Short mmCIF file of C-alpha atoms and ligand atoms in Angstrom, two decimals:
data_model
loop_
_atom_site.label_atom_id
_atom_site.label_comp_id
_atom_site.label_asym_id
_atom_site.label_seq_id
_atom_site.Cartn_x
_atom_site.Cartn_y
_atom_site.Cartn_z
CA MET A 150 6.19 6.54 -27.40
CA LEU A 151 4.64 3.48 -28.98
CA VAL A 152 2.38 4.22 -31.96
CA ILE A 153 -0.82 2.17 -32.27
CA ARG A 154 -2.74 2.00 -35.56
CA LEU A 155 -5.87 0.15 -36.63
CA VAL A 156 -5.63 -1.83 -39.87
CA SER A 157 -8.05 -4.17 -41.62
CA GLY A 158 -5.62 -6.17 -43.73
CA PRO A 159 -2.41 -8.08 -42.99
CA ALA A 160 0.32 -5.46 -42.76
CA GLY A 161 3.30 -7.67 -43.37
CA SER A 162 4.94 -7.23 -39.95
CA ASP A 163 7.65 -9.75 -39.19
CA ALA A 164 5.82 -10.51 -35.97
CA LEU A 165 2.19 -11.55 -35.69
CA VAL A 166 0.41 -11.83 -32.35
CA LEU A 167 -2.46 -14.29 -31.95
CA PRO A 168 -4.62 -14.33 -28.83
CA VAL A 169 -5.14 -17.57 -26.95
CA ARG A 170 -7.49 -18.38 -24.08
CA PRO A 171 -8.00 -21.24 -21.63
CA GLY A 172 -9.25 -24.33 -23.44
CA LYS A 173 -12.37 -26.24 -22.42
CA PRO A 174 -11.78 -27.86 -19.03
CA ASP A 175 -11.01 -31.52 -19.56
CA SER A 176 -13.45 -33.48 -17.42
CA ALA A 177 -11.09 -36.46 -17.11
CA ASP A 178 -8.05 -34.44 -16.10
CA SER A 179 -8.15 -31.77 -13.42
CA SER A 180 -5.00 -30.12 -14.75
CA GLY A 181 -7.16 -28.81 -17.59
CA SER A 182 -6.50 -28.71 -21.29
CA PRO A 183 -4.06 -26.47 -23.15
CA ALA A 184 -4.95 -23.02 -24.38
CA GLU A 185 -6.90 -22.61 -27.59
CA LEU A 186 -6.76 -19.95 -30.27
CA VAL A 187 -9.26 -17.11 -30.01
CA PRO A 188 -11.14 -16.68 -33.33
CA THR A 189 -10.06 -13.36 -34.81
CA ALA A 190 -11.92 -10.91 -37.04
CA VAL A 191 -9.29 -11.15 -39.74
CA ALA A 192 -8.04 -14.71 -40.05
CA PRO A 193 -4.25 -15.11 -39.96
CA GLY A 194 -4.11 -17.47 -42.96
CA ASP A 195 -4.73 -21.18 -42.89
CA ASP A 196 -1.12 -22.27 -42.61
CA VAL A 197 -0.37 -19.98 -39.68
CA ARG A 198 -3.59 -20.92 -37.94
CA ALA A 199 -3.02 -24.66 -38.33
CA GLU A 200 0.58 -24.33 -37.23
CA SER A 201 -0.37 -22.34 -34.13
CA ALA A 202 -3.09 -24.79 -33.17
CA ALA A 203 -0.68 -27.70 -33.51
CA LEU A 204 1.90 -25.86 -31.50
CA LEU A 205 -0.28 -25.00 -28.53
CA PRO A 206 -0.02 -28.18 -26.44
CA ALA A 207 3.78 -28.07 -26.51
CA THR A 208 3.87 -24.40 -25.41
CA ARG A 209 2.22 -25.33 -22.11
CA LEU A 210 0.32 -22.06 -22.29
CA THR A 211 -2.82 -22.10 -20.17
CA GLY A 212 -4.32 -19.03 -21.84
CA ALA A 213 -4.15 -16.94 -18.67
CA ALA A 214 -3.95 -13.20 -19.25
CA GLY A 215 -0.37 -12.06 -19.69
CA GLU A 216 1.21 -15.33 -20.81
CA VAL A 217 3.40 -14.78 -23.88
CA ARG A 218 5.39 -17.21 -26.07
CA GLU A 219 7.46 -16.42 -29.08
CA HIS A 220 7.61 -18.98 -31.88
CA LEU A 221 10.20 -18.64 -34.64
CA ARG A 222 9.29 -19.54 -38.22
CA PRO A 223 12.58 -19.43 -40.14
CA GLY A 224 11.96 -18.23 -43.67
CA GLY A 225 8.24 -17.85 -42.99
CA ALA A 226 5.98 -14.85 -43.24
CA PRO A 227 5.46 -13.78 -40.56
CA ALA A 228 8.89 -14.76 -39.31
CA ARG A 229 7.83 -14.71 -35.68
CA LEU A 230 4.58 -15.71 -34.12
CA TRP A 231 3.63 -14.52 -30.66
CA LEU A 232 0.95 -16.37 -28.75
CA LEU A 233 -0.67 -14.12 -26.16
CA GLY A 234 -2.86 -15.31 -23.29
CA VAL A 235 -5.92 -13.07 -22.94
CA GLY A 236 -7.74 -14.98 -20.20
CA SER A 237 -11.46 -14.31 -20.12
CA GLY A 238 -11.10 -11.83 -22.97
CA ASP A 239 -12.57 -8.96 -20.95
CA GLU A 240 -11.04 -5.51 -20.98
CA CYS A 241 -8.99 -5.97 -17.81
CA ASP A 242 -7.48 -9.23 -19.04
CA TRP A 243 -6.65 -7.65 -22.39
CA ARG A 244 -4.98 -4.78 -20.50
CA THR A 245 -2.83 -7.27 -18.60
CA ALA A 246 -2.06 -9.05 -21.87
CA GLY A 247 -1.16 -5.83 -23.68
CA ALA A 248 1.26 -4.82 -20.93
CA ALA A 249 2.93 -8.24 -20.91
CA LEU A 250 3.21 -8.12 -24.69
CA ALA A 251 4.78 -4.66 -24.69
CA ARG A 252 7.48 -5.92 -22.35
CA ALA A 253 8.04 -9.30 -24.04
CA ALA A 254 8.20 -7.86 -27.55
CA LYS A 255 10.41 -4.89 -26.66
CA ASP A 256 13.02 -5.92 -29.22
CA GLU A 257 10.49 -5.93 -32.07
CA THR A 258 10.11 -2.75 -34.11
CA GLN A 259 6.62 -3.48 -35.34
CA ILE A 260 4.07 -6.10 -34.39
CA THR A 261 0.62 -6.89 -35.73
CA ILE A 262 -2.02 -8.08 -33.29
CA ALA A 263 -5.17 -9.84 -34.47
CA LEU A 264 -8.28 -8.98 -32.44
CA PRO A 265 -11.51 -10.95 -32.07
CA GLY A 266 -14.66 -9.82 -33.92
CA GLU A 267 -16.19 -8.10 -30.89
CA ALA A 268 -13.22 -5.80 -30.54
CA THR A 269 -14.27 -2.78 -28.44
CA GLU A 270 -13.30 -4.08 -25.01
CA ALA A 271 -10.29 -5.95 -26.35
CA LEU A 272 -8.97 -2.86 -28.13
CA ARG A 273 -9.45 -0.58 -25.15
CA GLY A 274 -7.64 -3.00 -22.85
CA LEU A 275 -4.93 -3.87 -25.32
CA ALA A 276 -4.09 -0.27 -26.21
CA GLU A 277 -4.00 0.87 -22.57
CA GLY A 278 -1.94 -2.17 -21.63
CA LEU A 279 0.59 -1.62 -24.40
CA LEU A 280 1.02 2.07 -23.57
CA LEU A 281 1.10 1.65 -19.79
CA GLY A 282 3.20 -1.52 -19.73
CA SER A 283 5.86 0.05 -21.95
CA TYR A 284 6.09 3.16 -19.75
CA ARG A 285 9.39 4.02 -18.24
CA PHE A 286 10.59 7.12 -16.50
CA ARG A 287 13.97 8.46 -17.44
CA LEU A 288 15.60 11.77 -16.73
CA THR A 289 18.05 11.48 -19.60
CA GLU A 290 17.36 10.61 -23.22
CA SER A 291 20.49 8.53 -23.75
CA GLY A 292 21.01 4.95 -22.73
CA GLY A 293 17.37 3.91 -22.93
CA ARG A 294 16.63 0.26 -23.48
CA PRO A 295 14.90 -0.69 -26.74
CA ALA A 296 11.15 -0.52 -26.86
CA LEU A 297 8.50 -1.60 -29.29
CA ALA A 298 7.88 1.25 -31.76
CA GLU A 299 4.66 0.38 -33.56
CA ALA A 300 1.69 -1.88 -32.97
CA LEU A 301 -0.76 -2.53 -35.79
CA VAL A 302 -4.11 -3.81 -34.60
CA LEU A 303 -5.96 -6.02 -37.04
CA VAL A 304 -9.75 -5.48 -36.92
CA ASP A 305 -12.54 -5.74 -39.47
CA ASP A 306 -13.73 -2.13 -39.23
CA PRO A 307 -10.97 0.34 -38.23
CA GLU A 308 -13.20 3.38 -38.65
CA ALA A 309 -15.83 2.09 -36.23
CA LEU A 310 -13.15 1.59 -33.58
CA ALA A 311 -11.28 4.87 -33.97
CA GLY A 312 -13.13 6.49 -31.05
CA THR A 313 -12.35 3.57 -28.75
CA LEU A 314 -8.67 3.79 -29.62
CA ASP A 315 -8.72 7.55 -28.99
CA ALA A 316 -10.25 7.10 -25.55
CA ALA A 317 -7.70 4.43 -24.67
CA ARG A 318 -4.80 6.49 -25.97
CA THR A 319 -5.85 9.64 -24.10
CA THR A 320 -6.41 7.67 -20.90
CA ALA A 321 -2.98 6.07 -21.16
CA GLU A 322 -1.21 9.29 -22.13
CA MET A 323 -2.72 11.13 -19.18
CA THR A 324 -1.83 8.27 -16.84
CA ARG A 325 1.71 8.48 -18.17
CA LEU A 326 1.74 12.23 -17.52
CA ALA A 327 0.65 11.66 -13.92
CA ARG A 328 3.39 9.02 -13.55
CA ASP A 329 6.00 11.39 -14.97
CA LEU A 330 5.01 14.19 -12.59
CA THR A 331 5.01 11.84 -9.62
CA ASN A 332 8.33 10.18 -10.48
CA THR A 333 10.10 13.51 -11.02
CA PRO A 334 12.58 14.29 -8.23
CA SER A 335 11.50 17.00 -5.83
CA SER A 336 14.62 19.06 -6.56
CA THR A 337 12.95 19.71 -9.92
CA LYS A 338 9.26 19.71 -9.09
CA ASN A 339 8.75 22.52 -6.67
CA PRO A 340 5.27 24.10 -6.63
CA GLU A 341 6.24 26.69 -9.24
CA TRP A 342 7.57 24.02 -11.62
CA PHE A 343 4.45 21.89 -11.18
CA ALA A 344 2.23 24.88 -12.00
CA GLU A 345 4.36 25.58 -15.10
CA GLN A 346 3.88 22.00 -16.28
CA VAL A 347 0.12 22.43 -15.98
CA ALA A 348 0.29 25.70 -17.90
CA GLY A 349 2.30 24.05 -20.65
CA ALA A 350 -0.07 21.10 -20.93
CA ALA A 351 -3.20 23.29 -20.88
CA SER A 352 -2.08 26.03 -23.24
CA GLY A 353 -3.80 26.47 -26.54
CA ARG A 354 -6.83 24.34 -25.77
CA THR A 355 -10.14 26.15 -26.02
CA GLY A 356 -12.43 25.53 -23.10
CA LEU A 357 -9.56 25.16 -20.62
CA HIS A 358 -8.90 28.03 -18.24
CA LEU A 359 -6.02 28.21 -15.81
CA ARG A 360 -5.42 30.39 -12.80
CA VAL A 361 -2.38 30.04 -10.58
CA ARG A 362 -2.28 31.80 -7.23
CA GLY A 363 1.12 32.54 -5.67
CA PRO A 364 1.95 33.30 -2.02
CA GLN A 365 0.74 36.90 -2.19
CA GLU A 366 -2.67 36.06 -3.62
CA LEU A 367 -3.00 33.15 -1.23
CA ALA A 368 -2.32 35.53 1.66
CA ALA A 369 -4.69 38.19 0.36
CA GLU A 370 -7.52 35.66 0.03
CA GLY A 371 -6.91 33.84 3.31
CA PHE A 372 -5.60 30.41 2.28
CA GLY A 373 -3.96 29.89 5.67
CA GLY A 374 -3.51 26.12 5.41
CA ILE A 375 -1.57 26.23 2.16
CA LEU A 376 0.55 29.11 3.45
CA ALA A 377 1.33 27.40 6.77
CA VAL A 378 2.42 24.14 5.15
CA GLY A 379 4.39 25.91 2.41
CA GLY A 380 5.97 28.41 4.80
CA GLY A 381 9.06 26.38 5.61
CA SER A 382 10.19 26.01 2.02
CA ALA A 383 12.40 28.25 -0.10
CA SER A 384 9.96 27.45 -2.92
CA GLY A 385 6.67 29.21 -2.21
CA PRO A 386 3.29 27.45 -2.44
CA ARG A 387 0.81 27.72 -5.32
CA LEU A 388 -2.85 26.99 -5.85
CA VAL A 389 -3.56 25.74 -9.35
CA GLU A 390 -7.14 26.13 -10.57
CA LEU A 391 -7.73 24.43 -13.91
CA ASP A 392 -11.21 24.69 -15.37
CA TRP A 393 -12.56 22.59 -18.23
CA ARG A 394 -15.74 24.39 -19.22
CA PRO A 395 -17.40 22.85 -22.27
CA ASP A 396 -20.42 24.56 -23.80
CA GLY A 397 -23.71 23.21 -22.57
CA ALA A 398 -22.36 21.28 -19.58
CA ARG A 399 -25.09 20.57 -17.04
CA THR A 400 -22.98 18.99 -14.29
CA HIS A 401 -20.10 20.69 -12.52
CA VAL A 402 -17.54 18.57 -10.72
CA VAL A 403 -14.72 19.91 -8.58
CA LEU A 404 -11.69 17.67 -8.21
CA VAL A 405 -9.17 18.47 -5.47
CA GLY A 406 -5.74 16.83 -5.36
CA LYS A 407 -3.10 16.95 -2.64
CA GLY A 408 0.05 18.46 -4.07
CA ILE A 409 2.84 18.23 -1.52
CA THR A 410 5.91 18.27 -3.76
CA PHE A 411 7.97 16.85 -0.92
CA ASP A 412 6.89 15.84 2.57
CA THR A 413 9.68 15.84 5.16
CA GLY A 414 7.02 15.84 7.86
CA GLY A 415 8.10 19.38 8.76
CA ILE A 416 9.22 20.06 12.33
CA SER A 417 7.53 16.74 13.24
CA ILE A 418 10.13 15.24 10.92
CA LYS A 419 9.75 11.79 9.41
CA PRO A 420 12.31 9.05 10.06
CA VAL A 421 14.51 8.04 7.09
CA PRO A 422 12.51 5.05 5.77
CA ALA A 423 9.22 6.99 5.85
CA MET A 424 10.69 9.98 4.03
CA LYS A 425 12.50 8.34 1.16
CA LEU A 426 9.53 8.19 -1.23
CA MET A 427 7.87 11.44 -0.23
CA ARG A 428 8.37 12.98 -3.66
CA LYS A 429 5.22 11.06 -4.50
CA ASP A 430 3.14 13.15 -2.09
CA MET A 431 1.68 15.12 -4.99
CA ALA A 432 0.25 12.05 -6.76
CA GLY A 433 -3.30 13.20 -6.00
CA ALA A 434 -2.69 16.58 -7.66
CA ALA A 435 -1.04 14.87 -10.64
CA ALA A 436 -4.02 12.53 -11.05
CA VAL A 437 -6.73 15.22 -10.94
CA ILE A 438 -4.81 17.52 -13.28
CA ALA A 439 -4.18 14.70 -15.76
CA ALA A 440 -7.82 13.58 -15.60
CA THR A 441 -8.99 17.13 -16.31
CA LEU A 442 -6.63 17.47 -19.26
CA GLY A 443 -7.97 14.12 -20.46
CA ALA A 444 -11.58 15.29 -20.11
CA ALA A 445 -10.71 18.29 -22.28
CA GLU A 446 -8.84 16.17 -24.81
CA LEU A 447 -11.83 13.84 -25.12
CA GLY A 448 -14.28 16.75 -25.11
CA LEU A 449 -16.33 15.25 -22.26
CA PRO A 450 -19.52 17.31 -21.84
CA VAL A 451 -19.07 17.90 -18.11
CA ARG A 452 -17.56 20.92 -16.38
CA VAL A 453 -14.54 19.98 -14.32
CA THR A 454 -12.70 22.42 -12.09
CA THR A 455 -9.53 21.05 -10.60
CA LEU A 456 -7.84 22.51 -7.57
CA ALA A 457 -4.28 21.51 -6.81
CA PRO A 458 -2.88 23.08 -3.63
CA LEU A 459 0.89 22.80 -4.05
CA ALA A 460 3.38 23.18 -1.21
CA GLU A 461 6.63 21.72 0.01
CA ASN A 462 6.54 20.59 3.63
CA MET A 463 10.01 21.49 4.85
CA VAL A 464 11.96 22.03 8.08
CA SER A 465 13.31 25.54 8.56
CA GLY A 466 13.11 28.67 10.64
CA SER A 467 9.97 29.71 8.81
CA ALA A 468 8.24 26.32 9.07
CA PHE A 469 4.96 26.09 10.95
CA ARG A 470 5.14 24.56 14.41
CA PRO A 471 3.30 21.89 16.37
CA GLY A 472 0.62 23.72 18.33
CA ASP A 473 0.13 26.44 15.75
CA VAL A 474 -3.44 27.44 14.97
CA ILE A 475 -4.20 27.84 11.30
CA ARG A 476 -7.00 29.88 9.81
CA HIS A 477 -8.35 28.25 6.65
CA TYR A 478 -10.06 29.79 3.67
CA GLY A 479 -13.54 30.72 4.84
CA GLY A 480 -12.55 31.12 8.49
CA LEU A 481 -12.53 27.69 10.17
CA THR A 482 -9.46 27.20 12.35
CA SER A 483 -7.32 24.12 12.98
CA GLU A 484 -4.95 23.35 15.82
CA SER A 485 -2.09 21.39 14.29
CA THR A 486 -0.03 19.40 16.77
CA ASN A 487 1.80 17.36 14.15
CA SER A 488 3.24 19.12 11.11
CA ASP A 489 3.35 15.76 9.31
CA ALA A 490 -0.44 15.85 9.00
CA GLU A 491 -0.01 18.58 6.40
CA GLY A 492 -2.04 17.21 3.53
CA ARG A 493 -5.40 17.75 5.18
CA LEU A 494 -4.47 21.38 5.93
CA VAL A 495 -3.95 22.27 2.27
CA LEU A 496 -6.96 20.22 1.16
CA ALA A 497 -9.15 21.98 3.74
CA ASP A 498 -8.40 25.37 2.14
CA ALA A 499 -9.08 24.13 -1.37
CA MET A 500 -12.29 22.34 -0.40
CA ALA A 501 -13.64 25.30 1.55
CA TYR A 502 -12.90 27.51 -1.46
CA ALA A 503 -14.68 25.07 -3.79
CA VAL A 504 -17.76 24.88 -1.58
CA ARG A 505 -18.04 28.63 -1.02
CA GLU A 506 -16.98 30.04 -4.38
CA LEU A 507 -17.45 27.35 -7.03
CA LYS A 508 -20.59 25.68 -5.64
CA PRO A 509 -20.25 22.53 -7.74
CA ASP A 510 -22.69 19.63 -7.97
CA LEU A 511 -20.09 17.13 -6.81
CA LEU A 512 -16.79 17.38 -4.93
CA ILE A 513 -14.11 14.67 -5.09
CA ASP A 514 -10.68 14.77 -3.52
CA LEU A 515 -7.70 12.52 -4.09
CA ALA A 516 -4.79 12.50 -1.67
CA THR A 517 -1.78 10.50 -0.55
CA LEU A 518 -3.13 11.31 2.87
CA THR A 519 -2.18 8.61 5.36
CA GLY A 520 0.11 5.65 5.83
CA ALA A 521 -2.92 4.06 7.46
CA ASN A 522 -4.46 3.51 4.00
CA ALA A 523 -1.95 0.70 3.44
CA VAL A 524 -2.31 -0.61 7.00
CA ALA A 525 -6.03 -1.04 6.46
CA LEU A 526 -6.19 -2.16 2.83
CA GLY A 527 -2.73 -3.23 1.67
CA LYS A 528 -0.77 -1.81 -1.22
CA ARG A 529 -3.24 -1.94 -4.08
CA HIS A 530 -6.49 -0.41 -2.86
CA ALA A 531 -7.36 3.20 -2.27
CA ALA A 532 -9.75 3.98 0.59
CA LEU A 533 -13.01 5.53 -0.60
CA TYR A 534 -15.16 7.59 1.75
CA SER A 535 -18.55 9.08 1.00
CA GLU A 536 -21.90 9.53 2.69
CA ASN A 537 -23.55 9.20 -0.69
CA ASP A 538 -24.13 5.54 -1.59
CA ALA A 539 -24.93 6.26 -5.23
CA LEU A 540 -21.83 8.39 -5.70
CA ALA A 541 -19.66 5.83 -3.92
CA GLY A 542 -21.11 3.05 -6.07
CA ASP A 543 -20.60 4.97 -9.31
CA LEU A 544 -17.01 5.78 -8.41
CA LEU A 545 -16.23 2.21 -7.41
CA ASP A 546 -17.77 0.91 -10.64
CA ALA A 547 -15.76 3.31 -12.78
CA ILE A 548 -12.53 2.67 -10.89
CA THR A 549 -12.97 -1.10 -11.18
CA ALA A 550 -13.94 -0.97 -14.87
CA ALA A 551 -10.82 1.07 -15.55
CA GLY A 552 -8.66 -1.61 -13.92
CA GLU A 553 -7.87 0.30 -10.73
CA ARG A 554 -8.90 -0.63 -7.21
CA ALA A 555 -10.58 1.03 -4.28
CA TRP A 556 -12.48 -0.16 -1.22
CA ARG A 557 -15.14 1.73 0.65
CA MET A 558 -14.39 2.67 4.22
CA PRO A 559 -16.65 4.07 6.94
CA LEU A 560 -16.94 7.72 7.95
CA ALA A 561 -17.43 6.38 11.47
CA ASP A 562 -18.85 9.09 13.72
CA ASP A 563 -17.38 7.30 16.74
CA TYR A 564 -14.15 9.21 16.16
CA VAL A 565 -15.58 12.69 15.58
CA GLU A 566 -15.05 13.67 19.22
CA HIS A 567 -11.29 13.43 18.67
CA LEU A 568 -11.50 16.35 16.26
CA ALA A 569 -12.33 18.69 19.15
CA SER A 570 -9.72 21.27 20.11
CA ASP A 571 -9.45 23.51 23.19
CA VAL A 572 -8.13 26.42 21.19
CA ALA A 573 -9.50 26.08 17.64
CA ASP A 574 -12.57 24.84 15.77
CA LEU A 575 -10.82 21.57 14.94
CA HIS A 576 -7.88 19.46 15.94
CA SER A 577 -6.18 18.39 12.72
CA SER A 578 -4.10 15.45 13.91
CA PRO A 579 -5.57 13.67 16.90
CA ALA A 580 -3.13 10.98 17.94
CA GLN A 581 -5.10 7.76 18.00
CA GLY A 582 -5.84 4.88 15.64
CA ALA A 583 -8.07 4.83 12.58
CA GLY A 584 -5.72 7.25 10.84
CA SER A 585 -7.32 7.15 7.41
CA VAL A 586 -10.85 7.39 8.84
CA VAL A 587 -10.03 10.31 11.12
CA ALA A 588 -8.38 12.19 8.27
CA ALA A 589 -11.54 11.70 6.21
CA LEU A 590 -13.70 12.91 9.10
CA TYR A 591 -11.53 16.01 9.39
CA LEU A 592 -11.92 16.77 5.67
CA ARG A 593 -15.67 16.30 5.96
CA GLU A 594 -15.77 19.39 8.18
CA PHE A 595 -14.88 21.47 5.13
CA THR A 596 -17.55 20.14 2.79
CA GLY A 597 -20.31 22.51 3.98
CA ASP A 598 -23.57 21.91 2.15
CA LEU A 599 -21.80 19.50 -0.21
CA ARG A 600 -21.36 17.02 2.60
CA ASP A 601 -23.48 14.35 0.93
CA ARG A 602 -22.17 15.13 -2.54
CA TRP A 603 -18.53 14.61 -1.65
CA ALA A 604 -16.20 11.64 -1.92
CA HIS A 605 -12.66 11.32 -0.61
CA LEU A 606 -10.07 8.90 -1.98
CA ASP A 607 -7.04 8.21 0.20
CA MET A 608 -4.69 6.82 -2.44
CA SER A 609 -1.39 6.74 -0.56
CA ALA A 610 -1.00 3.01 -1.10
CA PRO A 611 -1.84 2.48 -4.79
CA SER A 612 -0.07 5.65 -5.94
CA TRP A 613 3.19 3.71 -6.03
CA SER A 614 4.15 0.21 -7.10
CA ASP A 615 7.14 -1.61 -5.63
CA ASP A 616 7.43 -3.84 -8.67
CA THR A 617 6.43 -4.21 -12.29
CA HIS A 618 3.29 -6.25 -12.79
CA GLY A 619 0.35 -6.06 -15.17
CA GLU A 620 0.05 -2.54 -16.55
CA LEU A 621 1.96 -1.12 -13.58
CA VAL A 622 5.65 -0.34 -13.80
CA LYS A 623 7.82 -0.02 -10.69
CA GLY A 624 7.37 3.54 -9.42
CA ALA A 625 4.47 5.94 -9.77
CA THR A 626 1.26 4.29 -11.01
CA GLY A 627 -0.82 7.30 -12.05
CA TRP A 628 -3.58 5.86 -9.87
CA GLY A 629 -6.89 7.66 -10.26
CA VAL A 630 -6.55 9.01 -13.78
CA ARG A 631 -8.21 6.01 -15.40
CA GLY A 632 -11.02 5.72 -12.87
CA LEU A 633 -11.76 9.44 -12.85
CA LEU A 634 -11.90 9.64 -16.65
CA ARG A 635 -14.26 6.65 -16.73
CA TRP A 636 -16.46 8.24 -14.13
CA LEU A 637 -16.45 11.69 -15.77
CA ALA A 638 -17.46 10.07 -19.06
CA THR A 639 -20.66 8.81 -17.39
CA LEU A 640 -21.74 12.35 -16.35
CA GLY A 641 -23.75 14.51 -18.74
N1 LIG B 107 2.19 11.95 3.02
C1 LIG B 107 1.90 11.29 4.25
C2 LIG B 107 1.10 10.00 4.06
C3 LIG B 107 1.77 8.89 3.34
C4 LIG B 107 2.44 7.89 4.02
C5 LIG B 107 1.65 8.79 1.96
C6 LIG B 107 3.03 6.85 3.35
C7 LIG B 107 2.23 7.75 1.29
C8 LIG B 107 2.92 6.77 1.98
C9 LIG B 107 1.09 12.21 5.14
O1 LIG B 107 1.33 13.56 5.00
C10 LIG B 107 1.41 11.85 6.54
O2 LIG B 107 2.52 12.02 6.92
N2 LIG B 107 0.42 11.35 7.29
C11 LIG B 107 0.60 10.97 8.64
C12 LIG B 107 -0.58 11.49 9.42
C13 LIG B 107 -0.37 11.51 10.92
C14 LIG B 107 0.74 12.45 11.27
C15 LIG B 107 -1.67 11.91 11.59
C16 LIG B 107 0.67 9.46 8.72
O3 LIG B 107 0.01 8.78 7.95
O4 LIG B 107 1.46 8.97 9.53
MN1 LIG B 108 2.96 14.24 6.16
ZN1 LIG B 109 2.00 14.14 3.14
#
């Protein structure tokens, strides 16, 4: 993986990167003026600066975030100059720029990037962008395309910025972990394998505690939803409980993540196009696990318990059936008429367990829960549900600041009547519209006295990207890790 280091003096890389931004709008000409150089903390040297300034009009750069141009300087030092559009210069634009740079400069071994004097936001964005934009998932080591090896970041006070770089690096590494888990084929990542990955990542860190429940413990303790959904698979279900418990923490957050390692739909089987990407149906679990590992890595002073119910929703003689009644942890029952609405059944168990046994201050769940998320909001936004305006606002702020996107949706009581069942406490999959809303209303039934301290994020849509753009690379996005870490960092 790309190494990023802070330096205060010119490091002699063959390639120097200078930021550029939109020039002053030209009042006489609506097409605007060319990009201008951004003043940097450590000046690149008069000759390089003058040459770059003279060059700018001919490059036709506008300064928009993510524009990149290479300029060759035969015999010069540096031998190659990269001009990088950083737009407004805020963190998000720097993130976009960093990702574009990582891709454009993939044939370089080492680059040096000069940052402006006020470097905190720029560094955070740049480092995350470089690390996320250069991500690629491969199952084999051989045959990889070249990638940038080292980025030196030129600032005036490296020591003062070390913490910022650490936060960015941890955030990006954990996002990459979530992407890796989500991209991994389901033939590899059965529930047992996923739990082993968590154990490996958590081992040796003080303050982190892990408990993994297998089918027998789940049965003994009454986790009927996880057992029903996992019952059709040759690979038994697990419940991962990962606890980051720092000394002196005053707030306790429980994060729950849907961990369906493959979703065939079960007996209510999905058609081919809907099934082909269902290895991503554990992206919620991957995100909450990675965020918790990140909280531990950064030593955030907040207790975080993460629950990842893991199951494979398969078709077999032992699969649960439409019309089955499931008894969840704590005793509530669900009539399930569609085995493809499996996510809410495993989440219900985990949430009921959190409310009854862990009694946290706040409860957040992340899930690739419904196709309706994308119908309502398109491919980039998660759907956020909460009865708590302050909590919803804080989460949206953190998610946005981290460069992710979510949109608040209503827990509209109009649809609650559809959750009624003739034979059970709840009907888990009423067949009518408002799919994402109804799923959220169903989950709300398991929040007990945490009802107004709970938020649900349906992240089916943004968990995957169909193409490479900005800091996203085609495939799993790791959605949620960045926003959750930002949010956790605001809690004391
Ligand atoms: N895992 C799917 C939701 C999904 C769809 C995630 C597309 C990512 C992309 C979920 O288990 C599911 O199948 N939901 C059903 C619910 C319905 C049966 C009530 C859906 O959305 O169709
Ligand atoms: Mn499903
Ligand atoms: Zn699913």
